[in-house]
Structure formats: structure tokens, C-alpha cells
Amino acid sequence: MEYKAGGKEKMKELLIVVDMQNDFVTGVLGSAEARAILPKLKQKIDGARTAGNTIVFTRDTHGADYLSTQEGRNLPVPHCIRGTEGWQIVEGLCLKGDRVFDKPTFGSLSLAEFIRDGEFGRVEFVGVCTDICVISNAVLAKAFCPETEIAVDASCCAGVTPKSHERAIKAMRSCQIKTE
């Protein structure tokens, strides 16, 4: 717990922005749904900054050998290749000094450890893709921190398809992840 002046407790909160990279918004795997969440997502990030909450970002990160990896063989669309424009986080979301977790796979164990070690009272996920990386990281967070409130703001997430987005939201509810 953090403490505010006057003796009032304030729970430490963390906002995790998952894979809001050019390739998932306007690039090779971009979608209208990902573009549609941008205004509300920017508001949520600004609100978290104003409230003094911790904000971190994840970045899907692949190498030039992507097509020879298991993921590349199952999704043969080169994307988020380290150093490319598509790998970059959408302009205006991530500020200099914000922590970014580069992850070579759907979920990040380093992120889960950061959540656990940060002793956050509430952790909220937003971003893309609801049905792949958001759900993977939210479930990892719940496994690493079973007594921490883990939440997902569905209105600030986009899945591969609207139907797969809804399925992922329902699956997360089953795992005691709050969906808003």
C-alpha cells in the first residue's frame, strides 16, 4: 500500500498497455477495431498519468528469423520485427522514460515478476490482441498474484476479430479477472 498525506491509504495501481504497436494498429496486422480504441486508450493513459499510477508497455518483439519460429510457422506474417517502424509503439502513447517490456512470445514472465514484486493492489490491462497477448499476460498476472485485483478494460482492447475479443473477455471472467 502507498500512503497519502493525511493518513489516507491509496492502493498502488498499475496500467499495462499491451502491444499497441504500429503493426497491430495500422500495419500488416492492423485492424479497424485496434484503430477505434485509440482515442479512449489515450484518455485512459492520460488519466493514469494524472492520478500518479504506474504505466508500463509491452512490445511484441521478433527477429529476422521470425518465419522459422513456431509462431512464424503458425502465423506466417512477419510483424513487429525489432527496429522496424511496425515494432514501434503508436506515437503519443509511450513517453520517454516509460518502462517497456520487449517480449518474444505472447506472455511475459518478466512482466509477471514485475507485477508481483511491485506489490500493486490493482493491475489493469488494455491493448491488443485481447484474444492472444492481453489474455496471456492477464492470466500470468493472476497466477503470479492471486490476491491482486487483475482487471481488463474491454473498451480499450481489440481482438483479432470482434467475436474472438468477446470470447477472450468471457474466458478472463472465468479466471476471476475483472472485465470492465
JSON list of C-alpha atoms in Angstrom, two decimals:
[
{"chain": "A", "resi": 1, "resn": "MET", "atom": "CA", "xyz": [0.00, 0.00, 0.00]},
{"chain": "A", "resi": 2, "resn": "GLU", "atom": "CA", "xyz": [1.06, 3.56, -0.62]},
{"chain": "A", "resi": 3, "resn": "TYR", "atom": "CA", "xyz": [0.19, 6.28, 1.82]},
{"chain": "A", "resi": 4, "resn": "LYS", "atom": "CA", "xyz": [-1.08, 9.74, 1.06]},
{"chain": "A", "resi": 5, "resn": "ALA", "atom": "CA", "xyz": [-0.75, 12.83, 3.19]},
{"chain": "A", "resi": 6, "resn": "GLY", "atom": "CA", "xyz": [-3.30, 12.99, 5.97]},
{"chain": "A", "resi": 7, "resn": "GLY", "atom": "CA", "xyz": [-3.05, 9.26, 6.69]},
{"chain": "A", "resi": 8, "resn": "LYS", "atom": "CA", "xyz": [-5.37, 8.12, 3.88]},
{"chain": "A", "resi": 9, "resn": "GLU", "atom": "CA", "xyz": [-4.24, 4.96, 2.13]},
{"chain": "A", "resi": 10, "resn": "LYS", "atom": "CA", "xyz": [-4.03, 4.84, -1.64]},
{"chain": "A", "resi": 11, "resn": "MET", "atom": "CA", "xyz": [-3.69, 1.49, -3.35]},
{"chain": "A", "resi": 12, "resn": "LYS", "atom": "CA", "xyz": [-0.76, 1.25, -5.80]},
{"chain": "A", "resi": 13, "resn": "GLU", "atom": "CA", "xyz": [-2.19, 0.87, -9.28]},
{"chain": "A", "resi": 14, "resn": "LEU", "atom": "CA", "xyz": [-0.57, -0.31, -12.49]},
{"chain": "A", "resi": 15, "resn": "LEU", "atom": "CA", "xyz": [-1.79, 0.18, -16.06]},
{"chain": "A", "resi": 16, "resn": "ILE", "atom": "CA", "xyz": [-0.31, -2.22, -18.62]},
{"chain": "A", "resi": 17, "resn": "VAL", "atom": "CA", "xyz": [-0.61, -1.23, -22.27]},
{"chain": "A", "resi": 18, "resn": "VAL", "atom": "CA", "xyz": [-0.19, -4.40, -24.32]},
{"chain": "A", "resi": 19, "resn": "ASP", "atom": "CA", "xyz": [1.38, -4.37, -27.78]},
{"chain": "A", "resi": 20, "resn": "MET", "atom": "CA", "xyz": [-0.03, -1.06, -29.06]},
{"chain": "A", "resi": 21, "resn": "GLN", "atom": "CA", "xyz": [2.45, -1.18, -31.92]},
{"chain": "A", "resi": 22, "resn": "ASN", "atom": "CA", "xyz": [2.14, 0.14, -35.44]},
{"chain": "A", "resi": 23, "resn": "ASP", "atom": "CA", "xyz": [1.97, -3.34, -36.99]},
{"chain": "A", "resi": 24, "resn": "PHE", "atom": "CA", "xyz": [-1.11, -4.17, -34.85]},
{"chain": "A", "resi": 25, "resn": "VAL", "atom": "CA", "xyz": [-2.86, -0.84, -35.41]},
{"chain": "A", "resi": 26, "resn": "THR", "atom": "CA", "xyz": [-2.10, 0.43, -38.92]},
{"chain": "A", "resi": 27, "resn": "GLY", "atom": "CA", "xyz": [0.42, -2.13, -40.20]},
{"chain": "A", "resi": 28, "resn": "VAL", "atom": "CA", "xyz": [0.39, -5.66, -41.55]},
{"chain": "A", "resi": 29, "resn": "LEU", "atom": "CA", "xyz": [-1.85, -7.00, -38.75]},
{"chain": "A", "resi": 30, "resn": "GLY", "atom": "CA", "xyz": [-3.73, -3.75, -38.12]},
{"chain": "A", "resi": 31, "resn": "SER", "atom": "CA", "xyz": [-7.49, -3.61, -37.78]},
{"chain": "A", "resi": 32, "resn": "ALA", "atom": "CA", "xyz": [-10.32, -1.12, -37.66]},
{"chain": "A", "resi": 33, "resn": "GLU", "atom": "CA", "xyz": [-11.03, -2.30, -34.09]},
{"chain": "A", "resi": 34, "resn": "ALA", "atom": "CA", "xyz": [-7.47, -1.50, -32.97]},
{"chain": "A", "resi": 35, "resn": "ARG", "atom": "CA", "xyz": [-7.66, 1.94, -34.55]},
{"chain": "A", "resi": 36, "resn": "ALA", "atom": "CA", "xyz": [-11.08, 2.56, -32.98]},
{"chain": "A", "resi": 37, "resn": "ILE", "atom": "CA", "xyz": [-9.83, 2.09, -29.39]},
{"chain": "A", "resi": 38, "resn": "LEU", "atom": "CA", "xyz": [-7.03, 4.67, -29.73]},
{"chain": "A", "resi": 39, "resn": "PRO", "atom": "CA", "xyz": [-8.94, 7.78, -28.51]},
{"chain": "A", "resi": 40, "resn": "LYS", "atom": "CA", "xyz": [-10.32, 6.08, -25.39]},
{"chain": "A", "resi": 41, "resn": "LEU", "atom": "CA", "xyz": [-6.98, 4.36, -24.75]},
{"chain": "A", "resi": 42, "resn": "LYS", "atom": "CA", "xyz": [-5.15, 7.71, -24.89]},
{"chain": "A", "resi": 43, "resn": "GLN", "atom": "CA", "xyz": [-7.66, 9.12, -22.38]},
{"chain": "A", "resi": 44, "resn": "LYS", "atom": "CA", "xyz": [-7.10, 6.15, -20.05]},
{"chain": "A", "resi": 45, "resn": "ILE", "atom": "CA", "xyz": [-3.31, 6.55, -20.22]},
{"chain": "A", "resi": 46, "resn": "ASP", "atom": "CA", "xyz": [-3.58, 10.30, -19.60]},
{"chain": "A", "resi": 47, "resn": "GLY", "atom": "CA", "xyz": [-5.90, 9.67, -16.64]},
{"chain": "A", "resi": 48, "resn": "ALA", "atom": "CA", "xyz": [-3.50, 7.12, -15.15]},
{"chain": "A", "resi": 49, "resn": "ARG", "atom": "CA", "xyz": [-0.60, 9.56, -15.53]},
{"chain": "A", "resi": 50, "resn": "THR", "atom": "CA", "xyz": [-2.63, 12.34, -13.87]},
{"chain": "A", "resi": 51, "resn": "ALA", "atom": "CA", "xyz": [-3.52, 10.01, -10.98]},
{"chain": "A", "resi": 52, "resn": "GLY", "atom": "CA", "xyz": [0.15, 9.15, -10.50]},
{"chain": "A", "resi": 53, "resn": "ASN", "atom": "CA", "xyz": [-0.30, 5.48, -11.36]},
{"chain": "A", "resi": 54, "resn": "THR", "atom": "CA", "xyz": [2.50, 3.37, -12.79]},
{"chain": "A", "resi": 55, "resn": "ILE", "atom": "CA", "xyz": [2.22, 2.71, -16.53]},
{"chain": "A", "resi": 56, "resn": "VAL", "atom": "CA", "xyz": [4.19, 0.11, -18.44]},
{"chain": "A", "resi": 57, "resn": "PHE", "atom": "CA", "xyz": [4.07, -1.10, -22.02]},
{"chain": "A", "resi": 58, "resn": "THR", "atom": "CA", "xyz": [4.70, -4.43, -23.69]},
{"chain": "A", "resi": 59, "resn": "ARG", "atom": "CA", "xyz": [6.13, -4.71, -27.16]},
{"chain": "A", "resi": 60, "resn": "ASP", "atom": "CA", "xyz": [5.84, -7.84, -29.29]},
{"chain": "A", "resi": 61, "resn": "THR", "atom": "CA", "xyz": [9.40, -8.38, -30.46]},
{"chain": "A", "resi": 62, "resn": "HIS", "atom": "CA", "xyz": [10.59, -10.71, -33.19]},
{"chain": "A", "resi": 63, "resn": "GLY", "atom": "CA", "xyz": [13.86, -11.15, -35.05]},
{"chain": "A", "resi": 64, "resn": "ALA", "atom": "CA", "xyz": [14.67, -11.50, -38.74]},
{"chain": "A", "resi": 65, "resn": "ASP", "atom": "CA", "xyz": [14.28, -15.29, -38.29]},
{"chain": "A", "resi": 66, "resn": "TYR", "atom": "CA", "xyz": [10.58, -14.91, -37.35]},
{"chain": "A", "resi": 67, "resn": "LEU", "atom": "CA", "xyz": [9.29, -17.19, -40.14]},
{"chain": "A", "resi": 68, "resn": "SER", "atom": "CA", "xyz": [11.45, -20.07, -38.84]},
{"chain": "A", "resi": 69, "resn": "THR", "atom": "CA", "xyz": [9.97, -19.84, -35.32]},
{"chain": "A", "resi": 70, "resn": "GLN", "atom": "CA", "xyz": [6.95, -21.81, -34.14]},
{"chain": "A", "resi": 71, "resn": "GLU", "atom": "CA", "xyz": [4.85, -18.65, -34.10]},
{"chain": "A", "resi": 72, "resn": "GLY", "atom": "CA", "xyz": [6.08, -17.72, -37.58]},
{"chain": "A", "resi": 73, "resn": "ARG", "atom": "CA", "xyz": [5.15, -21.13, -38.94]},
{"chain": "A", "resi": 74, "resn": "ASN", "atom": "CA", "xyz": [1.63, -20.75, -37.47]},
{"chain": "A", "resi": 75, "resn": "LEU", "atom": "CA", "xyz": [1.23, -17.06, -38.38]},
{"chain": "A", "resi": 76, "resn": "PRO", "atom": "CA", "xyz": [3.43, -16.58, -41.46]},
{"chain": "A", "resi": 77, "resn": "VAL", "atom": "CA", "xyz": [3.13, -12.78, -41.49]},
{"chain": "A", "resi": 78, "resn": "PRO", "atom": "CA", "xyz": [6.36, -11.06, -40.46]},
{"chain": "A", "resi": 79, "resn": "HIS", "atom": "CA", "xyz": [5.44, -8.39, -37.91]},
{"chain": "A", "resi": 80, "resn": "CYS", "atom": "CA", "xyz": [6.95, -6.42, -35.04]},
{"chain": "A", "resi": 81, "resn": "ILE", "atom": "CA", "xyz": [10.48, -7.12, -36.23]},
{"chain": "A", "resi": 82, "resn": "ARG", "atom": "CA", "xyz": [12.87, -5.40, -33.81]},
{"chain": "A", "resi": 83, "resn": "GLY", "atom": "CA", "xyz": [13.93, -1.97, -35.02]},
{"chain": "A", "resi": 84, "resn": "THR", "atom": "CA", "xyz": [11.28, -1.59, -37.73]},
{"chain": "A", "resi": 85, "resn": "GLU", "atom": "CA", "xyz": [8.56, 1.07, -37.84]},
{"chain": "A", "resi": 86, "resn": "GLY", "atom": "CA", "xyz": [5.96, -1.67, -37.25]},
{"chain": "A", "resi": 87, "resn": "TRP", "atom": "CA", "xyz": [7.72, -2.65, -34.00]},
{"chain": "A", "resi": 88, "resn": "GLN", "atom": "CA", "xyz": [7.40, 0.87, -32.58]},
{"chain": "A", "resi": 89, "resn": "ILE", "atom": "CA", "xyz": [4.63, 1.75, -30.12]},
{"chain": "A", "resi": 90, "resn": "VAL", "atom": "CA", "xyz": [1.99, 4.02, -31.65]},
{"chain": "A", "resi": 91, "resn": "GLU", "atom": "CA", "xyz": [3.16, 7.62, -31.39]},
{"chain": "A", "resi": 92, "resn": "GLY", "atom": "CA", "xyz": [1.85, 9.60, -28.45]},
{"chain": "A", "resi": 93, "resn": "LEU", "atom": "CA", "xyz": [1.19, 6.65, -26.11]},
{"chain": "A", "resi": 94, "resn": "CYS", "atom": "CA", "xyz": [4.58, 5.87, -24.58]},
{"chain": "A", "resi": 95, "resn": "LEU", "atom": "CA", "xyz": [6.65, 8.69, -23.11]},
{"chain": "A", "resi": 96, "resn": "LYS", "atom": "CA", "xyz": [10.40, 8.82, -22.74]},
{"chain": "A", "resi": 97, "resn": "GLY", "atom": "CA", "xyz": [11.25, 7.05, -19.50]},
{"chain": "A", "resi": 98, "resn": "ASP", "atom": "CA", "xyz": [8.21, 4.73, -19.53]},
{"chain": "A", "resi": 99, "resn": "ARG", "atom": "CA", "xyz": [9.13, 1.11, -18.92]},
{"chain": "A", "resi": 100, "resn": "VAL", "atom": "CA", "xyz": [8.74, -1.20, -21.93]},
{"chain": "A", "resi": 101, "resn": "PHE", "atom": "CA", "xyz": [8.85, -4.99, -21.74]},
{"chain": "A", "resi": 102, "resn": "ASP", "atom": "CA", "xyz": [10.01, -6.49, -25.05]},
{"chain": "A", "resi": 103, "resn": "LYS", "atom": "CA", "xyz": [8.53, -9.97, -25.28]},
{"chain": "A", "resi": 104, "resn": "PRO", "atom": "CA", "xyz": [9.35, -12.63, -27.87]},
{"chain": "A", "resi": 105, "resn": "THR", "atom": "CA", "xyz": [6.15, -14.53, -27.14]},
{"chain": "A", "resi": 106, "resn": "PHE", "atom": "CA", "xyz": [2.55, -13.89, -26.12]},
{"chain": "A", "resi": 107, "resn": "GLY", "atom": "CA", "xyz": [3.08, -13.63, -22.36]},
{"chain": "A", "resi": 108, "resn": "SER", "atom": "CA", "xyz": [5.94, -12.07, -20.44]},
{"chain": "A", "resi": 109, "resn": "LEU", "atom": "CA", "xyz": [7.32, -13.75, -17.34]},
{"chain": "A", "resi": 110, "resn": "SER", "atom": "CA", "xyz": [9.39, -10.61, -16.68]},
{"chain": "A", "resi": 111, "resn": "LEU", "atom": "CA", "xyz": [6.20, -8.56, -16.62]},
{"chain": "A", "resi": 112, "resn": "ALA", "atom": "CA", "xyz": [4.52, -11.03, -14.24]},
{"chain": "A", "resi": 113, "resn": "GLU", "atom": "CA", "xyz": [7.53, -10.83, -11.91]},
{"chain": "A", "resi": 114, "resn": "PHE", "atom": "CA", "xyz": [7.45, -7.01, -12.09]},
{"chain": "A", "resi": 115, "resn": "ILE", "atom": "CA", "xyz": [3.78, -7.06, -11.07]},
{"chain": "A", "resi": 116, "resn": "ARG", "atom": "CA", "xyz": [4.45, -9.43, -8.18]},
{"chain": "A", "resi": 117, "resn": "ASP", "atom": "CA", "xyz": [7.50, -7.55, -6.94]},
{"chain": "A", "resi": 118, "resn": "GLY", "atom": "CA", "xyz": [5.77, -4.15, -7.29]},
{"chain": "A", "resi": 119, "resn": "GLU", "atom": "CA", "xyz": [3.14, -5.08, -4.72]},
{"chain": "A", "resi": 120, "resn": "PHE", "atom": "CA", "xyz": [0.37, -3.41, -6.70]},
{"chain": "A", "resi": 121, "resn": "GLY", "atom": "CA", "xyz": [-3.15, -3.55, -5.28]},
{"chain": "A", "resi": 122, "resn": "ARG", "atom": "CA", "xyz": [-4.76, -3.27, -8.71]},
{"chain": "A", "resi": 123, "resn": "VAL", "atom": "CA", "xyz": [-3.45, -4.09, -12.18]},
{"chain": "A", "resi": 124, "resn": "GLU", "atom": "CA", "xyz": [-5.37, -3.19, -15.32]},
{"chain": "A", "resi": 125, "resn": "PHE", "atom": "CA", "xyz": [-4.67, -4.39, -18.87]},
{"chain": "A", "resi": 126, "resn": "VAL", "atom": "CA", "xyz": [-5.54, -2.63, -22.12]},
{"chain": "A", "resi": 127, "resn": "GLY", "atom": "CA", "xyz": [-4.34, -3.09, -25.70]},
{"chain": "A", "resi": 128, "resn": "VAL", "atom": "CA", "xyz": [-4.17, -5.76, -28.39]},
{"chain": "A", "resi": 129, "resn": "CYS", "atom": "CA", "xyz": [-4.85, -8.51, -29.13]},
{"chain": "A", "resi": 130, "resn": "THR", "atom": "CA", "xyz": [-7.44, -9.33, -26.47]},
{"chain": "A", "resi": 131, "resn": "ASP", "atom": "CA", "xyz": [-7.54, -12.97, -27.51]},
{"chain": "A", "resi": 132, "resn": "ILE", "atom": "CA", "xyz": [-3.77, -13.52, -27.65]},
{"chain": "A", "resi": 133, "resn": "CYS", "atom": "CA", "xyz": [-1.40, -11.25, -25.74]},
{"chain": "A", "resi": 134, "resn": "VAL", "atom": "CA", "xyz": [-3.83, -9.45, -23.43]},
{"chain": "A", "resi": 135, "resn": "ILE", "atom": "CA", "xyz": [-5.35, -12.71, -22.14]},
{"chain": "A", "resi": 136, "resn": "SER", "atom": "CA", "xyz": [-1.91, -14.39, -21.90]},
{"chain": "A", "resi": 137, "resn": "ASN", "atom": "CA", "xyz": [-0.50, -11.62, -19.74]},
{"chain": "A", "resi": 138, "resn": "ALA", "atom": "CA", "xyz": [-3.63, -11.15, -17.63]},
{"chain": "A", "resi": 139, "resn": "VAL", "atom": "CA", "xyz": [-3.74, -14.88, -16.79]},
{"chain": "A", "resi": 140, "resn": "LEU", "atom": "CA", "xyz": [0.00, -14.87, -15.98]},
{"chain": "A", "resi": 141, "resn": "ALA", "atom": "CA", "xyz": [-0.55, -11.87, -13.68]},
{"chain": "A", "resi": 142, "resn": "LYS", "atom": "CA", "xyz": [-3.41, -13.67, -11.93]},
{"chain": "A", "resi": 143, "resn": "ALA", "atom": "CA", "xyz": [-1.25, -16.79, -11.49]},
{"chain": "A", "resi": 144, "resn": "PHE", "atom": "CA", "xyz": [1.69, -14.80, -10.09]},
{"chain": "A", "resi": 145, "resn": "CYS", "atom": "CA", "xyz": [-0.50, -12.54, -7.92]},
{"chain": "A", "resi": 146, "resn": "PRO", "atom": "CA", "xyz": [-3.71, -14.42, -7.00]},
{"chain": "A", "resi": 147, "resn": "GLU", "atom": "CA", "xyz": [-4.74, -11.89, -4.33]},
{"chain": "A", "resi": 148, "resn": "THR", "atom": "CA", "xyz": [-4.18, -8.83, -6.53]},
{"chain": "A", "resi": 149, "resn": "GLU", "atom": "CA", "xyz": [-7.13, -7.35, -8.37]},
{"chain": "A", "resi": 150, "resn": "ILE", "atom": "CA", "xyz": [-6.46, -8.01, -12.05]},
{"chain": "A", "resi": 151, "resn": "ALA", "atom": "CA", "xyz": [-8.73, -6.20, -14.49]},
{"chain": "A", "resi": 152, "resn": "VAL", "atom": "CA", "xyz": [-9.14, -5.69, -18.23]},
{"chain": "A", "resi": 153, "resn": "ASP", "atom": "CA", "xyz": [-10.88, -2.68, -19.75]},
{"chain": "A", "resi": 154, "resn": "ALA", "atom": "CA", "xyz": [-12.64, -4.35, -22.69]},
{"chain": "A", "resi": 155, "resn": "SER", "atom": "CA", "xyz": [-13.44, -0.97, -24.25]},
{"chain": "A", "resi": 156, "resn": "CYS", "atom": "CA", "xyz": [-9.70, -0.28, -24.55]},
{"chain": "A", "resi": 157, "resn": "CYS", "atom": "CA", "xyz": [-8.87, -3.66, -26.08]},
{"chain": "A", "resi": 158, "resn": "ALA", "atom": "CA", "xyz": [-9.24, -5.11, -29.55]},
{"chain": "A", "resi": 159, "resn": "GLY", "atom": "CA", "xyz": [-9.05, -8.73, -30.60]},
{"chain": "A", "resi": 160, "resn": "VAL", "atom": "CA", "xyz": [-8.19, -10.37, -33.88]},
{"chain": "A", "resi": 161, "resn": "THR", "atom": "CA", "xyz": [-11.94, -10.31, -34.55]},
{"chain": "A", "resi": 162, "resn": "PRO", "atom": "CA", "xyz": [-14.84, -8.88, -32.50]},
{"chain": "A", "resi": 163, "resn": "LYS", "atom": "CA", "xyz": [-16.01, -12.45, -31.82]},
{"chain": "A", "resi": 164, "resn": "SER", "atom": "CA", "xyz": [-12.61, -13.61, -30.55]},
{"chain": "A", "resi": 165, "resn": "HIS", "atom": "CA", "xyz": [-12.39, -10.46, -28.41]},
{"chain": "A", "resi": 166, "resn": "GLU", "atom": "CA", "xyz": [-15.70, -11.38, -26.71]},
{"chain": "A", "resi": 167, "resn": "ARG", "atom": "CA", "xyz": [-14.60, -14.99, -26.19]},
{"chain": "A", "resi": 168, "resn": "ALA", "atom": "CA", "xyz": [-11.39, -13.81, -24.53]},
{"chain": "A", "resi": 169, "resn": "ILE", "atom": "CA", "xyz": [-13.29, -11.43, -22.23]},
{"chain": "A", "resi": 170, "resn": "LYS", "atom": "CA", "xyz": [-15.56, -14.31, -21.15]},
{"chain": "A", "resi": 171, "resn": "ALA", "atom": "CA", "xyz": [-12.57, -16.60, -20.57]},
{"chain": "A", "resi": 172, "resn": "MET", "atom": "CA", "xyz": [-10.87, -13.98, -18.40]},
{"chain": "A", "resi": 173, "resn": "ARG", "atom": "CA", "xyz": [-14.02, -13.55, -16.31]},
{"chain": "A", "resi": 174, "resn": "SER", "atom": "CA", "xyz": [-13.91, -17.31, -15.67]},
{"chain": "A", "resi": 175, "resn": "CYS", "atom": "CA", "xyz": [-10.38, -16.85, -14.31]},
{"chain": "A", "resi": 176, "resn": "GLN", "atom": "CA", "xyz": [-11.58, -14.17, -11.85]},
{"chain": "A", "resi": 177, "resn": "ILE", "atom": "CA", "xyz": [-10.17, -11.32, -13.90]},
{"chain": "A", "resi": 178, "resn": "LYS", "atom": "CA", "xyz": [-12.47, -8.31, -13.68]},
{"chain": "A", "resi": 179, "resn": "THR", "atom": "CA", "xyz": [-13.67, -7.02, -17.02]},
{"chain": "A", "resi": 180, "resn": "GLU", "atom": "CA", "xyz": [-14.95, -3.51, -17.37]}
]
